[in-house]
């Protein structure tokens, strides 16, 4: 299993941060997912072996954290917050708009593999609601029109 | 990235360096950076603790415990290493303030962690940043590296002979992990299931060592208190509620944003003067004053000082600083349902009252909002919530129950208006059934 040099350097460094090596697990899973796209069987076995944990133990941890996934996602994960502050400012309508635009429901991926849509809980953008995160980037104070521009922006990014 | 706002009533302490380029360590130094920790190095641990205690600083994570007092619970002697753990899991719906501190003033958090370490005799700190805040984790990583490069962290800090290390840590999506004992589990590489207390983290925490857990805003306040003095800080607020607080105004308000206001600032003024009131000619229906976990206040309950004790007296809690404002177009049943859905999703499932209670509430509210409610559901929801209170291993169970009790108690009529198969009186267009391709 090959990760990037940056991943390996970070992994090695992180091991020195804690008295127990399994402490690196949660952030490492997320970094691995960012490189591979999802937590494949191969990734899980590799990390379990490196940290001397059982595969089951690692899967147990994965299933707890909402950002971690064992299924492939689209290139861009469009995460629409519908929690209270966003709901009051049109978060649900924004989600519906995305469903229509992308032709997929919650956790669905477009046929071209470009976008996955996900309804998420509060992402810490409540004063700039409604808000969406695409992968790690925040888009705030959105309207359906602005959302179209955001999606277009990512389409163009992928085309480049 | 997030827009900054300002209002003349603001008193900028924690937000003083926002927008000033203070992520750059040299700029931070120009802005009095790392002076407070150098001052702390000249003080005795007990002096630091007493100073923070007397400043009236109370935890900004939600519970509002006196910070100096919390530090004083850490045993002086310990066979195991002691730790400082900065809680940057910020996920309480309505709350988006720690984000700004990490974005604009990460060194203040580092300094706060160091001062806490000197106060309790710890040599190691961790800064936990929620997984969604990747760009902030990167800012923290760089800030820590820059502090090491200057020799501010590591061995012999500021020539004192003392050692202090700080490490970053990232989450991967979990509200419950913000609960202090679940946070430690997460940092140890496990599922975020809380621990039974006692023992409290101050005595048995990370890897069994005494651990101080504080919110990011709490820690970022500490350097200012050291430099400005406890009297100055205490006098900014109200008795026993020192200083200022970052309030996150959100929902149906004209000027949403994060404002730093003195503790005890009047809630009505906060909504109408600072926040510019309710837009679109609408009227206020209610306000959730401290994140989604607290009881809603009705318009006739908002003439209240926003400090921990006054809001508690008014029947709610100051909580996390998230102030969510609802206008008269908002449906309370739907709001209750969305709130419950969240807690059901986040419940770790350990305690039966929390796991089953949130599930049952969600099912009832879903049916109720869809017009399938019966009259006895209303009392049942209240009764069920009441019975979740205080019967769980961590406060998430209370957080799920308290808002529902307040919704039912204060807005009973709105629940009744949903009875007998009536469609929700607030519902606009129905939700699209099938996604339509664009
Ligand atoms: C379910 C739950 C979630 C919490 N989430 C957070 C959080 O995201 N950030 C935080 O600082 N405190 C959170 N807390 C409070 C912490 O348990 C803890 O009290 C706090 O971090 C202590 O710091 P303070 O004294 O500086 O407030 C949460 C508590 C509960 C019960
Ligand atoms: S109250 Fe809920 S979240 Fe907290 S320990 Fe119990 S089941 Fe888990
Ligand atoms: S409620 Fe949507 S970002 Fe907080």
Coordinates of C-alpha atoms and ligand atoms in Angstrom, one line a residue:
Chain A
X1 CA 0.0 0.0 0.0
X2 CA 1.5 3.3 -1.1
X3 CA 0.7 6.6 0.4
X4 CA 2.3 9.9 -0.5
X5 CA 5.6 11.0 1.0
X6 CA 3.8 13.8 2.8
X7 CA 1.4 11.2 4.4
X8 CA 4.3 9.1 5.5
X9 CA 6.2 12.0 7.0
X10 CA 3.2 13.1 8.9
X11 CA 2.5 9.6 10.1
X12 CA 6.0 9.1 11.4
X13 CA 5.9 12.5 13.1
X14 CA 2.6 11.9 14.7
X15 CA 3.7 8.6 16.3
X16 CA 6.1 10.8 18.4
X17 CA 3.2 12.9 19.7
X18 CA 1.7 10.4 22.0
X19 CA 2.6 7.7 24.5
X20 CA 0.5 5.1 22.7
X21 CA 0.6 4.6 19.0
X22 CA -3.1 4.0 18.4
X23 CA -3.7 7.7 19.3
X24 CA -2.7 8.5 15.7
X25 CA -5.6 6.5 14.4
X26 CA -8.5 9.0 13.9
X27 CA -6.5 11.7 12.1
X28 CA -4.6 9.1 10.1
X29 CA -7.8 7.5 8.9
X30 CA -9.0 10.8 7.6
X31 CA -5.7 11.7 5.9
X32 CA -5.6 8.2 4.3
X33 CA -9.2 8.7 3.1
X34 CA -8.3 12.0 1.6
X35 CA -5.6 10.3 -0.5
X36 CA -7.4 7.2 -1.5
X37 CA -10.9 8.6 -1.7
X38 CA -12.4 6.2 0.8
X39 CA -11.3 3.7 3.4
X40 CA -10.8 0.6 1.3
X41 CA -10.2 -2.8 2.7
X42 CA -6.6 -2.4 1.7
X43 CA -6.2 0.9 3.6
X44 CA -7.9 -0.6 6.7
X45 CA -5.7 -3.7 6.8
X46 CA -2.6 -1.6 6.2
X47 CA -3.3 0.8 9.1
X48 CA -4.4 -2.0 11.4
X49 CA -1.1 -3.7 10.8
X50 CA 1.0 -0.6 11.2
X51 CA -0.7 0.2 14.5
X52 CA -0.9 -3.4 15.7
X53 CA -4.7 -3.3 15.9
X54 CA -7.2 -5.8 14.8
X55 CA -9.1 -5.1 11.6
X56 CA -12.3 -5.2 13.6
X57 CA -11.0 -2.6 16.0
X58 CA -10.2 -0.2 13.2
X59 CA -13.6 -0.8 11.5
X60 CA -15.3 -0.1 14.8
X61 CA -13.6 3.3 15.1
X62 CA -14.4 4.1 11.5
X63 CA -18.1 3.5 11.9
X64 CA -18.2 6.0 14.8
X65 CA -17.0 9.0 12.9
X66 CA -19.4 10.6 10.3
X67 CA -16.7 11.9 8.0
X68 CA -15.1 8.4 7.5
X69 CA -16.5 6.2 4.8
X70 CA -15.7 2.7 3.5
X71 CA -17.5 3.5 0.2
X72 CA -16.2 5.5 -2.7
X73 CA -17.6 9.0 -3.1
X74 CA -17.6 11.5 -5.9
X75 CA -14.6 13.7 -6.6
X76 CA -16.4 16.5 -4.7
X77 CA -18.4 15.8 -1.6
X78 CA -21.1 18.5 -1.4
X79 CA -22.1 18.7 2.3
X80 CA -25.2 20.7 2.9
X81 CA -26.0 21.7 6.5
X82 CA -29.6 21.6 7.4
X83 CA -29.2 22.0 11.1
X84 CA -31.1 24.8 13.0
X85 CA -29.3 27.9 12.0
X86 CA -29.1 26.9 8.4
X87 CA -32.6 25.5 8.4
X88 CA -34.0 28.9 9.4
X89 CA -32.2 30.5 6.4
X90 CA -33.1 28.0 3.7
X91 CA -30.7 25.1 4.3
X92 CA -33.4 22.5 3.4
X93 CA -34.4 24.3 0.3
X94 CA -30.7 24.4 -0.7
X95 CA -30.5 20.7 -0.2
X96 CA -33.5 20.1 -2.3
X97 CA -32.1 22.4 -4.9
X98 CA -28.9 20.3 -5.0
X99 CA -30.9 17.1 -5.2
X100 CA -32.6 18.4 -8.3
X101 CA -29.5 19.9 -9.9
X102 CA -27.4 16.8 -9.3
X103 CA -30.2 14.3 -9.7
X104 CA -29.2 12.4 -6.6
X105 CA -30.6 12.0 -3.1
X106 CA -28.8 12.1 0.2
X107 CA -25.4 10.3 0.0
X108 CA -26.0 9.7 -3.7
X109 CA -23.2 10.1 -6.3
X110 CA -23.7 11.5 -9.8
X111 CA -23.2 9.0 -12.6
X112 CA -20.1 10.8 -13.8
X113 CA -18.6 10.3 -10.3
X114 CA -18.2 14.1 -10.0
X115 CA -20.4 14.9 -7.0
X116 CA -21.6 13.2 -3.9
X117 CA -24.4 14.9 -2.0
X118 CA -24.6 14.7 1.7
X119 CA -26.9 16.3 4.3
X120 CA -24.8 17.1 7.3
X121 CA -25.1 18.4 10.8
X122 CA -23.7 21.8 11.9
X123 CA -20.4 22.6 10.3
X124 CA -19.6 25.7 12.4
X125 CA -20.9 28.3 9.9
X126 CA -24.1 29.2 11.7
X127 CA -23.6 33.0 11.5
X128 CA -23.1 32.7 7.7
X129 CA -26.0 30.4 7.0
X130 CA -27.0 28.6 5.0
X131 CA -23.6 26.9 4.5
X132 CA -22.1 24.1 2.5
X133 CA -18.8 22.4 2.6
X134 CA -17.4 21.0 -0.6
X135 CA -14.7 18.6 0.6
X136 CA -13.0 20.9 3.0
X137 CA -13.9 24.3 1.5
X138 CA -16.7 26.4 3.1
X139 CA -19.3 28.2 1.0
X140 CA -21.5 30.5 3.0
X141 CA -24.5 32.8 2.8
X142 CA -25.8 30.7 -0.1
X143 CA -28.8 31.0 -2.3
X144 CA -29.8 28.4 -4.9
X145 CA -28.3 30.7 -7.6
X146 CA -25.1 31.0 -5.7
X147 CA -25.1 27.3 -5.2
X148 CA -25.2 26.8 -9.0
X149 CA -22.1 28.9 -9.3
X150 CA -20.4 26.9 -6.7
X151 CA -21.2 23.6 -8.5
X152 CA -20.1 25.2 -11.8
X153 CA -16.8 26.3 -10.2
X154 CA -16.1 22.7 -9.2
X155 CA -17.0 21.3 -12.6
X156 CA -14.6 23.7 -14.2
X157 CA -11.9 22.8 -11.7
X158 CA -12.3 19.2 -12.6
X159 CA -12.1 20.0 -16.3
X160 CA -8.9 21.9 -15.9
Chain B
X1 CA -12.6 33.2 5.4
X2 CA -15.8 33.8 7.3
X3 CA -16.8 37.5 7.3
X4 CA -16.1 39.6 10.3
X5 CA -18.6 42.1 11.7
X6 CA -18.4 44.8 14.2
X7 CA -20.7 46.9 16.5
X8 CA -19.9 49.8 18.7
X9 CA -21.0 48.0 21.8
X10 CA -18.4 45.3 21.3
X11 CA -15.5 45.0 23.7
X12 CA -12.7 43.3 21.8
X13 CA -10.5 41.1 24.0
X14 CA -10.4 37.6 22.4
X15 CA -11.2 39.1 19.0
X16 CA -8.7 42.0 19.4
X17 CA -6.3 40.5 16.8
X18 CA -9.0 39.3 14.4
X19 CA -8.2 40.6 10.9
X20 CA -4.7 41.8 12.0
X21 CA -2.6 39.1 10.4
X22 CA -1.8 37.6 13.7
X23 CA -1.5 34.0 12.3
X24 CA 2.0 35.3 11.4
X25 CA 4.1 34.8 14.5
X26 CA 6.1 38.0 14.0
X27 CA 2.9 40.0 13.7
X28 CA 1.6 38.2 16.8
X29 CA 4.7 39.3 18.7
X30 CA 4.1 42.9 17.6
X31 CA 0.6 42.6 19.0
X32 CA 1.8 41.7 22.6
X33 CA 2.1 38.1 21.6
X34 CA 3.9 35.6 23.9
X35 CA 4.3 38.3 26.6
X36 CA 1.7 36.7 28.9
X37 CA 3.4 33.3 28.9
X38 CA 6.7 35.1 29.8
X39 CA 4.9 36.8 32.7
X40 CA 3.5 33.4 33.8
X41 CA 7.0 32.0 33.8
X42 CA 7.9 34.5 36.6
X43 CA 4.9 33.5 38.7
X44 CA 4.2 30.6 41.1
X45 CA 1.7 28.0 39.8
X46 CA -0.8 28.9 42.6
X47 CA -0.5 32.6 41.7
X48 CA -1.5 31.9 38.2
X49 CA -4.4 29.7 39.3
X50 CA -5.6 32.4 41.7
X51 CA -5.3 35.1 39.2
X52 CA -7.4 33.2 36.7
X53 CA -9.9 32.2 39.4
X54 CA -10.3 35.8 40.5
X55 CA -10.8 37.0 37.0
X56 CA -14.2 35.2 37.0
X57 CA -13.3 33.4 33.7
X58 CA -15.8 30.6 33.2
X59 CA -15.6 27.9 30.6
X60 CA -16.7 28.9 27.2
X61 CA -17.4 25.4 26.1
X62 CA -20.9 25.3 27.6
X63 CA -21.0 24.4 31.2
X64 CA -19.5 27.7 32.5
X65 CA -17.3 26.2 35.2
X66 CA -14.8 28.6 36.8
X67 CA -11.6 28.0 34.9
X68 CA -9.1 28.7 37.8
X69 CA -11.1 26.5 40.1
X70 CA -11.0 23.7 37.5
X71 CA -7.2 24.0 37.3
X72 CA -6.9 23.9 41.1
X73 CA -8.4 20.4 41.1
X74 CA -5.3 19.0 39.4
X75 CA -3.1 17.2 42.0
X76 CA 0.3 18.9 42.6
X77 CA 2.1 15.6 42.6
X78 CA 1.4 13.0 40.1
X79 CA 3.2 9.8 39.1
X80 CA 1.8 10.1 35.6
X81 CA 2.3 13.0 33.3
X82 CA -0.3 15.8 33.3
X83 CA -1.9 17.1 30.2
X84 CA -3.7 20.2 28.8
X85 CA -6.3 19.4 26.2
X86 CA -7.7 22.2 24.2
X87 CA -11.2 21.4 23.0
X88 CA -11.7 22.6 19.4
X89 CA -14.4 20.2 18.5
X90 CA -16.9 23.0 18.1
X91 CA -20.0 21.3 16.9
X92 CA -22.9 22.6 19.0
X93 CA -25.5 23.7 16.5
X94 CA -25.5 27.5 16.4
X95 CA -21.9 27.9 17.4
X96 CA -19.1 29.1 15.1
X97 CA -16.8 31.2 17.3
X98 CA -13.8 28.9 18.0
X99 CA -13.4 28.8 14.3
X100 CA -12.7 32.5 14.2
X101 CA -10.1 32.2 16.9
X102 CA -8.3 29.4 15.2
X103 CA -8.5 31.3 11.9
X104 CA -7.2 34.7 13.2
X105 CA -5.4 34.2 16.4
X106 CA -4.0 30.6 16.8
X107 CA -1.0 31.7 18.8
X108 CA -3.4 33.0 21.6
X109 CA -4.6 29.4 22.0
X110 CA -1.1 28.1 22.1
X111 CA -0.2 30.7 24.7
X112 CA -3.3 29.8 26.7
X113 CA -2.4 26.1 26.6
X114 CA 1.1 26.9 27.8
X115 CA -0.1 29.1 30.7
X116 CA -2.5 26.4 31.8
X117 CA 0.4 24.0 31.7
X118 CA 2.5 26.2 33.9
X119 CA -0.4 26.6 36.3
X120 CA -0.9 22.9 36.8
X121 CA 2.6 21.7 36.3
X122 CA 2.1 20.0 33.0
X123 CA 4.6 19.8 30.2
X124 CA 2.4 18.6 27.3
X125 CA -0.6 20.1 25.6
X126 CA -2.8 18.9 22.8
X127 CA -5.0 21.0 20.5
X128 CA -7.9 19.0 19.1
X129 CA -9.5 20.5 16.0
X130 CA -12.7 19.0 14.6
X131 CA -12.2 17.1 11.3
X132 CA -14.3 19.5 9.2
X133 CA -12.0 22.4 10.2
X134 CA -9.2 21.1 8.0
X135 CA -8.0 24.6 7.0
X136 CA -7.9 25.5 10.7
X137 CA -5.9 22.4 11.6
X138 CA -3.4 23.5 9.0
X139 CA -3.2 27.0 10.6
X140 CA -2.7 25.4 13.9
X141 CA 0.0 23.0 12.5
X142 CA 1.9 26.0 11.1
X143 CA 1.5 28.1 14.3
X144 CA 2.9 25.2 16.4
X145 CA 5.8 24.7 14.0
X146 CA 6.5 28.5 14.0
X147 CA 6.5 28.6 17.8
X148 CA 9.0 25.7 17.9
X149 CA 11.2 27.4 15.4
X150 CA 11.3 30.5 17.6
X151 CA 12.2 28.3 20.6
X152 CA 8.9 29.2 22.4
X153 CA 8.0 25.5 22.6
X154 CA 10.2 22.6 23.4
X155 CA 13.0 22.5 25.9
X156 CA 14.0 25.5 28.0
X157 CA 11.2 27.8 26.9
X158 CA 12.2 31.5 27.1
X159 CA 15.4 30.4 28.9
X160 CA 13.4 29.2 31.9
X161 CA 14.8 25.7 32.0
X162 CA 11.2 24.5 31.6
X163 CA 9.9 22.2 28.9
X164 CA 6.6 22.5 27.1
X165 CA 5.4 20.6 24.1
X166 CA 2.2 21.1 22.1
X167 CA 0.8 18.7 19.5
X168 CA -2.1 19.1 17.2
X169 CA -4.8 16.5 16.7
X170 CA -7.6 16.2 14.2
X171 CA -11.1 14.7 14.6
X172 CA -13.2 13.0 11.9
X173 CA -16.8 14.2 12.5
X174 CA -18.6 13.6 15.8
X175 CA -20.4 16.1 18.0
X176 CA -20.2 13.8 21.0
X177 CA -16.5 13.9 20.9
X178 CA -16.8 17.5 22.1
X179 CA -17.8 16.0 25.5
X180 CA -14.7 16.1 27.6
X181 CA -14.3 12.4 28.3
X182 CA -15.3 11.3 24.8
X183 CA -12.7 13.8 23.6
X184 CA -10.0 11.9 25.5
X185 CA -11.2 8.6 24.1
X186 CA -11.0 10.1 20.6
X187 CA -7.5 11.4 21.2
X188 CA -6.5 7.9 22.3
X189 CA -7.7 6.6 19.0
X190 CA -11.0 5.1 20.0
X191 CA -14.7 5.6 19.5
X192 CA -16.0 8.7 21.3
X193 CA -17.8 6.9 24.1
X194 CA -17.7 8.9 27.3
X195 CA -16.1 7.7 30.5
X196 CA -17.8 7.2 33.8
X197 CA -17.0 10.0 36.3
X198 CA -15.7 10.1 38.9
X199 CA -12.8 10.0 38.6
X200 CA -12.8 13.4 36.9
X201 CA -10.3 14.2 34.1
X202 CA -8.4 16.6 36.4
X203 CA -7.4 13.5 38.4
X204 CA -7.5 10.7 35.9
X205 CA -7.6 11.8 32.2
X206 CA -5.5 11.2 29.1
X207 CA -3.6 7.9 29.5
X208 CA -4.5 7.9 33.1
X209 CA -2.8 11.2 33.8
X210 CA -4.4 14.3 35.3
X211 CA -5.8 16.4 32.5
X212 CA -7.2 19.9 32.1
X213 CA -9.8 20.2 29.3
X214 CA -10.7 23.7 28.2
X215 CA -12.5 25.2 25.3
X216 CA -10.5 27.1 22.7
X217 CA -12.1 30.4 23.6
X218 CA -11.5 29.8 27.3
X219 CA -7.8 29.2 26.7
X220 CA -7.5 32.1 24.2
X221 CA -8.8 34.4 27.0
X222 CA -6.2 33.5 29.5
X223 CA -3.2 35.4 28.0
X224 CA -5.3 38.6 28.0
X225 CA -6.2 38.1 31.6
X226 CA -2.6 37.6 32.6
X227 CA -1.6 40.9 31.0
X228 CA -4.7 42.9 31.9
X229 CA -5.1 41.6 35.4
X230 CA -7.9 39.8 37.0
X231 CA -9.8 43.0 38.2
X232 CA -9.8 44.5 34.8
X233 CA -11.2 41.3 33.3
X234 CA -13.7 40.6 36.1
X235 CA -15.0 44.2 35.7
X236 CA -15.8 43.8 32.1
X237 CA -18.6 41.4 33.0
X238 CA -21.0 40.8 35.8
X239 CA -20.4 39.4 39.3
X240 CA -18.9 35.8 39.0
X241 CA -19.0 36.1 35.2
X242 CA -15.8 37.8 34.2
X243 CA -14.9 39.2 30.8
X244 CA -16.4 39.1 27.4
X245 CA -17.8 36.4 25.2
X246 CA -18.0 35.7 21.5
X247 CA -21.8 35.5 20.8
X248 CA -22.7 33.9 17.5
X249 CA -25.9 35.5 16.2
X250 CA -27.7 33.4 13.7
X251 CA -31.1 32.5 12.3
X252 CA -33.7 35.1 11.5
X253 CA -31.7 38.2 12.4
X254 CA -30.8 41.1 10.2
X255 CA -27.1 41.1 10.9
X256 CA -25.9 37.7 11.8
X257 CA -22.3 37.4 12.8
X258 CA -19.9 36.7 15.7
X259 CA -19.8 39.7 18.1
X260 CA -17.7 40.0 21.2
X261 CA -19.8 41.5 24.0
X262 CA -19.4 41.9 27.7
X263 CA -20.7 39.1 29.8
X264 CA -24.2 40.1 31.0
X265 CA -25.1 42.1 27.8
X266 CA -28.8 42.3 27.5
X267 CA -30.3 39.7 25.2
X268 CA -33.0 42.0 23.8
X269 CA -30.3 44.6 22.9
X270 CA -28.2 41.9 21.4
X271 CA -31.0 40.9 19.1
X272 CA -32.4 44.3 18.2
X273 CA -29.4 46.7 18.4
X274 CA -26.4 44.5 17.7
X275 CA -28.2 42.0 15.4
X276 CA -30.3 44.7 13.8
X277 CA -33.6 43.0 14.8
X278 CA -35.8 40.6 12.8
X279 CA -35.7 41.2 9.1
X280 CA -38.6 41.3 6.5
X281 CA -41.0 43.0 8.9
X282 CA -41.4 39.7 10.8
X283 CA -41.8 39.3 14.6
X284 CA -39.7 37.4 17.0
X285 CA -41.1 34.0 18.0
X286 CA -38.3 32.9 20.2
X287 CA -34.5 32.6 20.8
X288 CA -32.3 29.7 21.7
X289 CA -29.7 31.5 23.7
X290 CA -26.8 29.0 24.1
X291 CA -26.7 26.5 21.3
X292 CA -29.3 23.9 20.3
X293 CA -29.0 22.1 23.7
X294 CA -30.7 24.8 25.8
X295 CA -34.3 25.8 26.4
X296 CA -35.9 28.3 24.1
X297 CA -36.8 31.8 25.4
X298 CA -40.0 33.5 24.3
X299 CA -40.2 37.2 23.4
X300 CA -41.3 38.1 26.9
X301 CA -38.3 36.3 28.4
X302 CA -35.5 38.1 26.6
X303 CA -35.0 41.0 28.8
X304 CA -32.2 39.1 30.4
X305 CA -28.5 39.6 31.1
X306 CA -26.4 37.2 29.1
X307 CA -24.3 35.7 31.8
X308 CA -24.3 32.1 33.1
X309 CA -26.3 32.8 36.3
X310 CA -28.9 35.2 34.8
X311 CA -29.8 33.0 31.9
X312 CA -30.1 30.0 34.2
X313 CA -32.4 32.0 36.4
X314 CA -34.5 32.8 33.3
X315 CA -34.9 29.0 32.8
X316 CA -32.4 28.4 30.1
X317 CA -28.6 28.2 29.8
X318 CA -25.9 30.5 28.4
X319 CA -24.3 27.3 26.9
X320 CA -21.9 27.6 24.0
X321 CA -22.5 31.2 22.8
X322 CA -24.7 30.2 19.8
X323 CA -27.7 32.6 19.8
X324 CA -30.3 31.3 17.3
X325 CA -33.2 33.6 16.6
X326 CA -36.6 32.4 15.2
X327 CA -39.1 34.6 13.6
X328 CA -42.9 34.0 13.5
X329 CA -42.7 32.0 10.2
X330 CA -40.7 29.3 11.9
X331 CA -42.5 26.1 12.9
X332 CA -41.7 25.1 16.5
X333 CA -42.6 21.5 15.8
X334 CA -40.3 21.3 12.9
X335 CA -37.6 23.1 14.8
X336 CA -38.0 20.6 17.6
X337 CA -37.9 17.7 15.1
X338 CA -34.7 19.0 13.5
X339 CA -33.1 19.5 16.9
X340 CA -34.1 15.9 17.9
X341 CA -32.8 14.4 14.7
X342 CA -29.5 15.9 15.5
X343 CA -29.3 14.4 19.0
X344 CA -30.5 11.0 17.8
X345 CA -27.8 11.0 15.1
X346 CA -25.1 12.0 17.6
X347 CA -26.1 9.8 20.6
X348 CA -23.3 7.3 21.1
X349 CA -25.9 4.7 22.2
X350 CA -24.5 3.8 25.5
X351 CA -27.3 4.9 27.8
X352 CA -30.8 3.6 27.2
X353 CA -32.6 6.8 28.1
X354 CA -30.5 8.7 25.5
X355 CA -30.4 6.1 22.8
X356 CA -34.1 5.1 23.0
X357 CA -35.4 8.5 24.1
X358 CA -34.0 10.4 21.2
X359 CA -35.2 7.7 18.8
X360 CA -38.7 7.7 20.2
X361 CA -38.8 11.5 20.2
X362 CA -37.7 11.7 16.6
X363 CA -40.3 9.1 15.5
X364 CA -43.1 10.9 17.4
X365 CA -42.1 14.4 16.1
X366 CA -41.8 13.1 12.6
X367 CA -45.3 11.7 12.7
X368 CA -46.6 14.7 14.6
X369 CA -45.2 17.2 12.1
X370 CA -46.7 15.2 9.2
X371 CA -50.1 15.6 10.8
X372 CA -50.3 12.1 12.4
X373 CA -50.1 13.3 16.0
X374 CA -52.6 12.5 18.7
X375 CA -53.2 14.7 21.7
X376 CA -51.5 12.5 24.2
X377 CA -48.2 12.6 22.2
X378 CA -47.7 16.1 23.5
X379 CA -47.6 15.1 27.2
X380 CA -45.8 11.9 26.3
X381 CA -43.0 13.8 24.7
X382 CA -42.7 16.0 27.7
X383 CA -42.8 13.1 30.1
X384 CA -40.2 11.1 28.2
X385 CA -37.8 14.1 28.0
X386 CA -38.3 14.7 31.7
X387 CA -37.3 11.1 32.3
X388 CA -34.1 11.3 30.2
X389 CA -32.9 14.2 32.4
X390 CA -30.0 13.3 34.7
X391 CA -30.2 9.6 33.9
X392 CA -27.4 9.3 31.5
X393 CA -23.6 9.0 31.6
X394 CA -22.9 12.2 29.8
X395 CA -24.9 15.5 29.4
X396 CA -26.0 14.7 25.8
X397 CA -29.1 13.1 27.2
X398 CA -30.0 16.3 29.0
X399 CA -29.1 18.3 25.9
X400 CA -31.6 16.4 23.9
X401 CA -34.3 16.6 26.6
X402 CA -34.2 20.2 27.8
X403 CA -35.0 21.9 24.5
X404 CA -38.0 19.6 23.9
X405 CA -39.4 20.2 27.3
X406 CA -39.3 23.9 26.7
X407 CA -40.8 23.7 23.2
X408 CA -43.7 21.7 24.6
X409 CA -44.2 23.8 27.7
X410 CA -43.9 27.2 26.0
X411 CA -45.5 26.5 22.6
X412 CA -48.1 24.0 23.4
X413 CA -50.6 25.7 21.1
X414 CA -48.4 25.2 18.1
X415 CA -48.2 21.5 18.9
X416 CA -52.0 21.4 19.2
X417 CA -52.3 23.2 15.8
X418 CA -50.7 20.2 14.2
X419 CA -53.3 17.8 15.6
X420 CA -56.1 16.0 13.8
X421 CA -54.4 15.5 10.5
X422 CA -54.0 19.2 9.9
X423 CA -51.1 20.0 7.6
X424 CA -48.3 22.0 9.3
X425 CA -49.6 25.6 9.3
X426 CA -46.1 26.9 8.5
X427 CA -45.2 24.6 5.7
X428 CA -44.5 26.4 2.4
X429 CA -44.1 24.3 -0.7
X430 CA -43.9 20.6 -0.1
X431 CA -40.5 18.9 -0.4
X432 CA -39.8 17.6 -3.9
X433 CA -40.5 13.9 -4.0
X434 CA -38.2 12.9 -6.8
X435 CA -35.0 14.7 -7.8
X436 CA -35.4 16.2 -11.2
X437 CA -32.4 16.3 -13.5
X438 CA -31.3 19.8 -14.4
Ligands
LIG1 C1 -22.4 16.4 24.0 C2 -21.4 17.5 24.4 C3 -20.7 18.1 23.4 C4 -19.8 19.1 23.7 N1 -19.1 19.8 22.8 C5 -18.1 20.7 23.1 C6 -17.4 21.3 22.1 O1 -17.5 21.1 20.9 N2 -16.4 22.2 22.5 C7 -16.2 22.5 23.8 O2 -15.3 23.3 24.1 N3 -16.9 21.9 24.8 C8 -17.9 21.0 24.5 N4 -18.6 20.4 25.4 C9 -18.2 20.7 26.9 C10 -17.1 19.9 27.3 O3 -17.5 18.6 27.8 C11 -16.2 20.5 28.4 O4 -17.1 20.9 29.4 C12 -15.5 21.8 28.0 O5 -14.7 21.5 26.9 C13 -14.7 22.3 29.1 O6 -14.1 23.5 28.8 P1 -14.4 24.9 29.4 O7 -14.5 24.7 30.9 O8 -13.3 25.8 29.0 O9 -15.8 25.2 28.9 C14 -19.5 19.4 25.1 C15 -20.3 18.7 26.1 C16 -21.2 17.8 25.7 C17 -22.0 17.1 26.8
LIG2 S1 -26.1 10.4 27.2 FE1 -26.2 9.6 25.1 S2 -24.2 10.4 24.2 FE2 -24.0 10.5 26.4 S3 -23.1 8.5 27.0 FE3 -25.3 8.3 27.1 S4 -25.9 7.4 25.1 FE4 -23.8 8.3 24.9
LIG3 S1 -26.4 25.1 11.8 FE1 -25.5 25.0 9.8 S2 -23.5 25.6 10.1 FE2 -24.3 25.5 12.1

